[in-house]
């Protein structure tokens, strides 16, 4: 996990952070769109679930309230656990969170093809996995990023672009331009993942979540190399 903004990183390390952030955003968008199609619920985008929860409360939609509260709670628990793992001195495996998230997706997919798993435990499991994944990469160079918080990404992108437009300092402009590019690529990663989910679901059906699990296992190899 990249726990804080670090401007002392080498260009190669920043480039690797950027690639990992884009891949994680792609996975988040892919899984989120899959959840929306299969269970009519976001499993990675909690802003949408919070809006849905508020609307459900006001209109007495008890089923929607339960499923929204479940996925939000599990997502928060996933971030908490992922952060604790990254800070734990007992964690000797650099890519442990990758393995955990990938393992959850694989086990869930196999189980769902054997048993009929209802929507609420499904979104709870996948929401927990997405929360865990959210704690892996939190910065690219000197720019904080959140690989599944699209609103925050677009907010930061617009702010950095505005500061780039208004600043006359060449050094600052270089930083703002770099940050804006990182954020744009992360947003495009999420968008691309969401776009691909519909077609992947048609092709792979109930096995669809094996695809992001495979991507995470591949990413874990690069993550370990970046940390060496």
PDB file of C-alpha atoms in Angstrom, residues 24-153:
ATOM      1  CA  UNK A  24      -7.176  -1.167 -10.002  1.00  0.00           C
ATOM      2  CA  UNK A  25      -9.582   1.501 -11.259  1.00  0.00           C
ATOM      3  CA  UNK A  26     -10.372  -0.722 -14.244  1.00  0.00           C
ATOM      4  CA  UNK A  27     -11.088  -3.643 -11.893  1.00  0.00           C
ATOM      5  CA  UNK A  28     -13.245  -1.410  -9.677  1.00  0.00           C
ATOM      6  CA  UNK A  29     -15.262  -0.154 -12.648  1.00  0.00           C
ATOM      7  CA  UNK A  30     -15.619  -3.676 -14.035  1.00  0.00           C
ATOM      8  CA  UNK A  31     -16.813  -5.186 -10.743  1.00  0.00           C
ATOM      9  CA  UNK A  32     -19.041  -2.181  -9.978  1.00  0.00           C
ATOM     10  CA  UNK A  33     -20.811  -2.462 -13.335  1.00  0.00           C
ATOM     11  CA  UNK A  34     -21.148  -6.221 -12.824  1.00  0.00           C
ATOM     12  CA  UNK A  35     -22.800  -5.620  -9.451  1.00  0.00           C
ATOM     13  CA  UNK A  36     -25.130  -3.033 -10.951  1.00  0.00           C
ATOM     14  CA  UNK A  37     -26.193  -5.439 -13.713  1.00  0.00           C
ATOM     15  CA  UNK A  38     -26.543  -8.533 -11.513  1.00  0.00           C
ATOM     16  CA  UNK A  39     -27.863  -7.083  -8.239  1.00  0.00           C
ATOM     17  CA  UNK A  40     -28.939  -3.517  -9.156  1.00  0.00           C
ATOM     18  CA  UNK A  41     -26.443  -2.290  -6.544  1.00  0.00           C
ATOM     19  CA  UNK A  42     -23.039  -0.599  -6.685  1.00  0.00           C
ATOM     20  CA  UNK A  43     -20.389  -2.754  -5.014  1.00  0.00           C
ATOM     21  CA  UNK A  44     -17.564  -0.248  -5.351  1.00  0.00           C
ATOM     22  CA  UNK A  45     -19.156   3.183  -5.748  1.00  0.00           C
ATOM     23  CA  UNK A  46     -20.519   4.092  -2.324  1.00  0.00           C
ATOM     24  CA  UNK A  47     -21.720   7.580  -3.285  1.00  0.00           C
ATOM     25  CA  UNK A  48     -24.377   5.972  -5.449  1.00  0.00           C
ATOM     26  CA  UNK A  49     -25.334   3.561  -2.692  1.00  0.00           C
ATOM     27  CA  UNK A  50     -25.617   6.394  -0.172  1.00  0.00           C
ATOM     28  CA  UNK A  51     -27.966   8.282  -2.501  1.00  0.00           C
ATOM     29  CA  UNK A  52     -29.942   5.076  -3.045  1.00  0.00           C
ATOM     30  CA  UNK A  53     -30.091   4.477   0.721  1.00  0.00           C
ATOM     31  CA  UNK A  54     -31.419   7.974   1.433  1.00  0.00           C
ATOM     32  CA  UNK A  55     -34.035   7.628  -1.295  1.00  0.00           C
ATOM     33  CA  UNK A  56     -35.065   4.185   0.000  1.00  0.00           C
ATOM     34  CA  UNK A  57     -35.495   5.480   3.546  1.00  0.00           C
ATOM     35  CA  UNK A  58     -37.748   8.290   2.395  1.00  0.00           C
ATOM     36  CA  UNK A  59     -39.909   5.950   0.308  1.00  0.00           C
ATOM     37  CA  UNK A  60     -39.994   2.999   2.747  1.00  0.00           C
ATOM     38  CA  UNK A  61     -38.207   0.620   0.358  1.00  0.00           C
ATOM     39  CA  UNK A  62     -37.045  -1.806   3.047  1.00  0.00           C
ATOM     40  CA  UNK A  63     -35.301  -4.240   0.700  1.00  0.00           C
ATOM     41  CA  UNK A  64     -33.218  -1.494  -0.897  1.00  0.00           C
ATOM     42  CA  UNK A  65     -32.337  -0.090   2.537  1.00  0.00           C
ATOM     43  CA  UNK A  66     -30.998  -3.465   3.702  1.00  0.00           C
ATOM     44  CA  UNK A  67     -28.915  -4.137   0.610  1.00  0.00           C
ATOM     45  CA  UNK A  68     -27.490  -0.586   0.549  1.00  0.00           C
ATOM     46  CA  UNK A  69     -26.592  -0.657   4.236  1.00  0.00           C
ATOM     47  CA  UNK A  70     -25.026  -4.099   3.805  1.00  0.00           C
ATOM     48  CA  UNK A  71     -22.735  -3.167   0.936  1.00  0.00           C
ATOM     49  CA  UNK A  72     -21.739   0.184   2.498  1.00  0.00           C
ATOM     50  CA  UNK A  73     -20.913  -1.463   5.822  1.00  0.00           C
ATOM     51  CA  UNK A  74     -18.918  -4.260   4.218  1.00  0.00           C
ATOM     52  CA  UNK A  75     -17.041  -1.827   1.970  1.00  0.00           C
ATOM     53  CA  UNK A  76     -16.017   0.287   4.981  1.00  0.00           C
ATOM     54  CA  UNK A  77     -14.956  -2.859   6.849  1.00  0.00           C
ATOM     55  CA  UNK A  78     -12.858  -3.849   3.830  1.00  0.00           C
ATOM     56  CA  UNK A  79     -11.007  -0.514   3.833  1.00  0.00           C
ATOM     57  CA  UNK A  80     -10.463  -0.811   7.593  1.00  0.00           C
ATOM     58  CA  UNK A  81      -9.041  -4.333   7.275  1.00  0.00           C
ATOM     59  CA  UNK A  82      -6.910  -3.404   4.255  1.00  0.00           C
ATOM     60  CA  UNK A  83      -5.428  -0.413   6.059  1.00  0.00           C
ATOM     61  CA  UNK A  84      -4.723  -2.478   9.176  1.00  0.00           C
ATOM     62  CA  UNK A  85      -2.994  -5.117   7.037  1.00  0.00           C
ATOM     63  CA  UNK A  86      -0.812  -2.498   5.355  1.00  0.00           C
ATOM     64  CA  UNK A  87       0.254  -1.092   8.737  1.00  0.00           C
ATOM     65  CA  UNK A  88       0.734  -4.422  10.507  1.00  0.00           C
ATOM     66  CA  UNK A  89       4.320  -5.443  11.251  1.00  0.00           C
ATOM     67  CA  UNK A  90       3.204  -9.061  11.028  1.00  0.00           C
ATOM     68  CA  UNK A  91       2.379  -8.652   7.335  1.00  0.00           C
ATOM     69  CA  UNK A  92       5.510  -9.899   5.572  1.00  0.00           C
ATOM     70  CA  UNK A  93       3.848 -10.520   2.193  1.00  0.00           C
ATOM     71  CA  UNK A  94       4.027  -7.365   0.106  1.00  0.00           C
ATOM     72  CA  UNK A  95       1.118  -8.341  -2.145  1.00  0.00           C
ATOM     73  CA  UNK A  96      -1.111  -9.958   0.513  1.00  0.00           C
ATOM     74  CA  UNK A  97      -4.095  -7.697  -0.182  1.00  0.00           C
ATOM     75  CA  UNK A  98      -3.968  -8.557  -3.890  1.00  0.00           C
ATOM     76  CA  UNK A  99      -4.093 -12.245  -2.995  1.00  0.00           C
ATOM     77  CA  UNK A 100      -6.933 -11.751  -0.523  1.00  0.00           C
ATOM     78  CA  UNK A 101      -9.136  -9.815  -2.941  1.00  0.00           C
ATOM     79  CA  UNK A 102      -8.391 -12.200  -5.794  1.00  0.00           C
ATOM     80  CA  UNK A 103      -9.042 -15.181  -3.526  1.00  0.00           C
ATOM     81  CA  UNK A 104     -12.391 -13.785  -2.371  1.00  0.00           C
ATOM     82  CA  UNK A 105     -13.494 -13.257  -5.982  1.00  0.00           C
ATOM     83  CA  UNK A 106     -12.407 -16.756  -7.010  1.00  0.00           C
ATOM     84  CA  UNK A 107     -13.993 -18.526  -4.020  1.00  0.00           C
ATOM     85  CA  UNK A 108     -17.214 -16.555  -4.419  1.00  0.00           C
ATOM     86  CA  UNK A 109     -17.403 -17.333  -8.157  1.00  0.00           C
ATOM     87  CA  UNK A 110     -16.907 -21.067  -7.639  1.00  0.00           C
ATOM     88  CA  UNK A 111     -19.413 -21.133  -4.761  1.00  0.00           C
ATOM     89  CA  UNK A 112     -21.975 -19.133  -6.751  1.00  0.00           C
ATOM     90  CA  UNK A 113     -21.776 -21.708  -9.536  1.00  0.00           C
ATOM     91  CA  UNK A 114     -22.491 -24.515  -7.080  1.00  0.00           C
ATOM     92  CA  UNK A 115     -24.981 -22.840  -4.750  1.00  0.00           C
ATOM     93  CA  UNK A 116     -27.640 -20.192  -5.290  1.00  0.00           C
ATOM     94  CA  UNK A 117     -26.179 -17.286  -3.288  1.00  0.00           C
ATOM     95  CA  UNK A 118     -28.788 -14.542  -2.601  1.00  0.00           C
ATOM     96  CA  UNK A 119     -28.162 -10.895  -3.447  1.00  0.00           C
ATOM     97  CA  UNK A 120     -27.464  -9.636   0.098  1.00  0.00           C
ATOM     98  CA  UNK A 121     -24.588 -12.041   0.948  1.00  0.00           C
ATOM     99  CA  UNK A 122     -23.300 -11.574  -2.608  1.00  0.00           C
ATOM    100  CA  UNK A 123     -22.986  -7.797  -2.354  1.00  0.00           C
ATOM    101  CA  UNK A 124     -21.598  -8.161   1.184  1.00  0.00           C
ATOM    102  CA  UNK A 125     -18.763 -10.408  -0.022  1.00  0.00           C
ATOM    103  CA  UNK A 126     -17.937  -8.403  -3.140  1.00  0.00           C
ATOM    104  CA  UNK A 127     -18.276  -5.084  -1.295  1.00  0.00           C
ATOM    105  CA  UNK A 128     -15.795  -6.297   1.337  1.00  0.00           C
ATOM    106  CA  UNK A 129     -13.364  -7.310  -1.423  1.00  0.00           C
ATOM    107  CA  UNK A 130     -13.647  -3.926  -3.122  1.00  0.00           C
ATOM    108  CA  UNK A 131     -13.042  -2.155   0.186  1.00  0.00           C
ATOM    109  CA  UNK A 132      -9.886  -4.215   0.700  1.00  0.00           C
ATOM    110  CA  UNK A 133      -8.714  -3.365  -2.810  1.00  0.00           C
ATOM    111  CA  UNK A 134      -9.328   0.334  -2.181  1.00  0.00           C
ATOM    112  CA  UNK A 135      -6.498   0.350   0.397  1.00  0.00           C
ATOM    113  CA  UNK A 136      -3.795  -0.916  -1.990  1.00  0.00           C
ATOM    114  CA  UNK A 137      -2.774   2.234  -3.893  1.00  0.00           C
ATOM    115  CA  UNK A 138      -3.709   5.609  -2.414  1.00  0.00           C
ATOM    116  CA  UNK A 139      -1.272   7.914  -4.227  1.00  0.00           C
ATOM    117  CA  UNK A 140       0.553   8.339  -7.509  1.00  0.00           C
ATOM    118  CA  UNK A 141       3.664  10.387  -6.901  1.00  0.00           C
ATOM    119  CA  UNK A 142       2.553  13.521  -5.043  1.00  0.00           C
ATOM    120  CA  UNK A 143      -1.136  13.154  -5.918  1.00  0.00           C
ATOM    121  CA  UNK A 144      -3.637  11.311  -3.721  1.00  0.00           C
ATOM    122  CA  UNK A 145      -5.837   8.970  -5.750  1.00  0.00           C
ATOM    123  CA  UNK A 146      -8.823   6.808  -4.978  1.00  0.00           C
ATOM    124  CA  UNK A 147      -9.297   4.070  -7.530  1.00  0.00           C
ATOM    125  CA  UNK A 148     -13.053   3.730  -7.063  1.00  0.00           C
ATOM    126  CA  UNK A 149     -14.190   7.207  -5.957  1.00  0.00           C
ATOM    127  CA  UNK A 150     -15.062   8.740  -9.315  1.00  0.00           C
ATOM    128  CA  UNK A 151     -16.470  11.984  -7.917  1.00  0.00           C
ATOM    129  CA  UNK A 152     -13.288  12.653  -5.933  1.00  0.00           C
ATOM    130  CA  UNK A 153     -11.129  11.819  -8.943  1.00  0.00           C
TER     131      UNK A 153
END
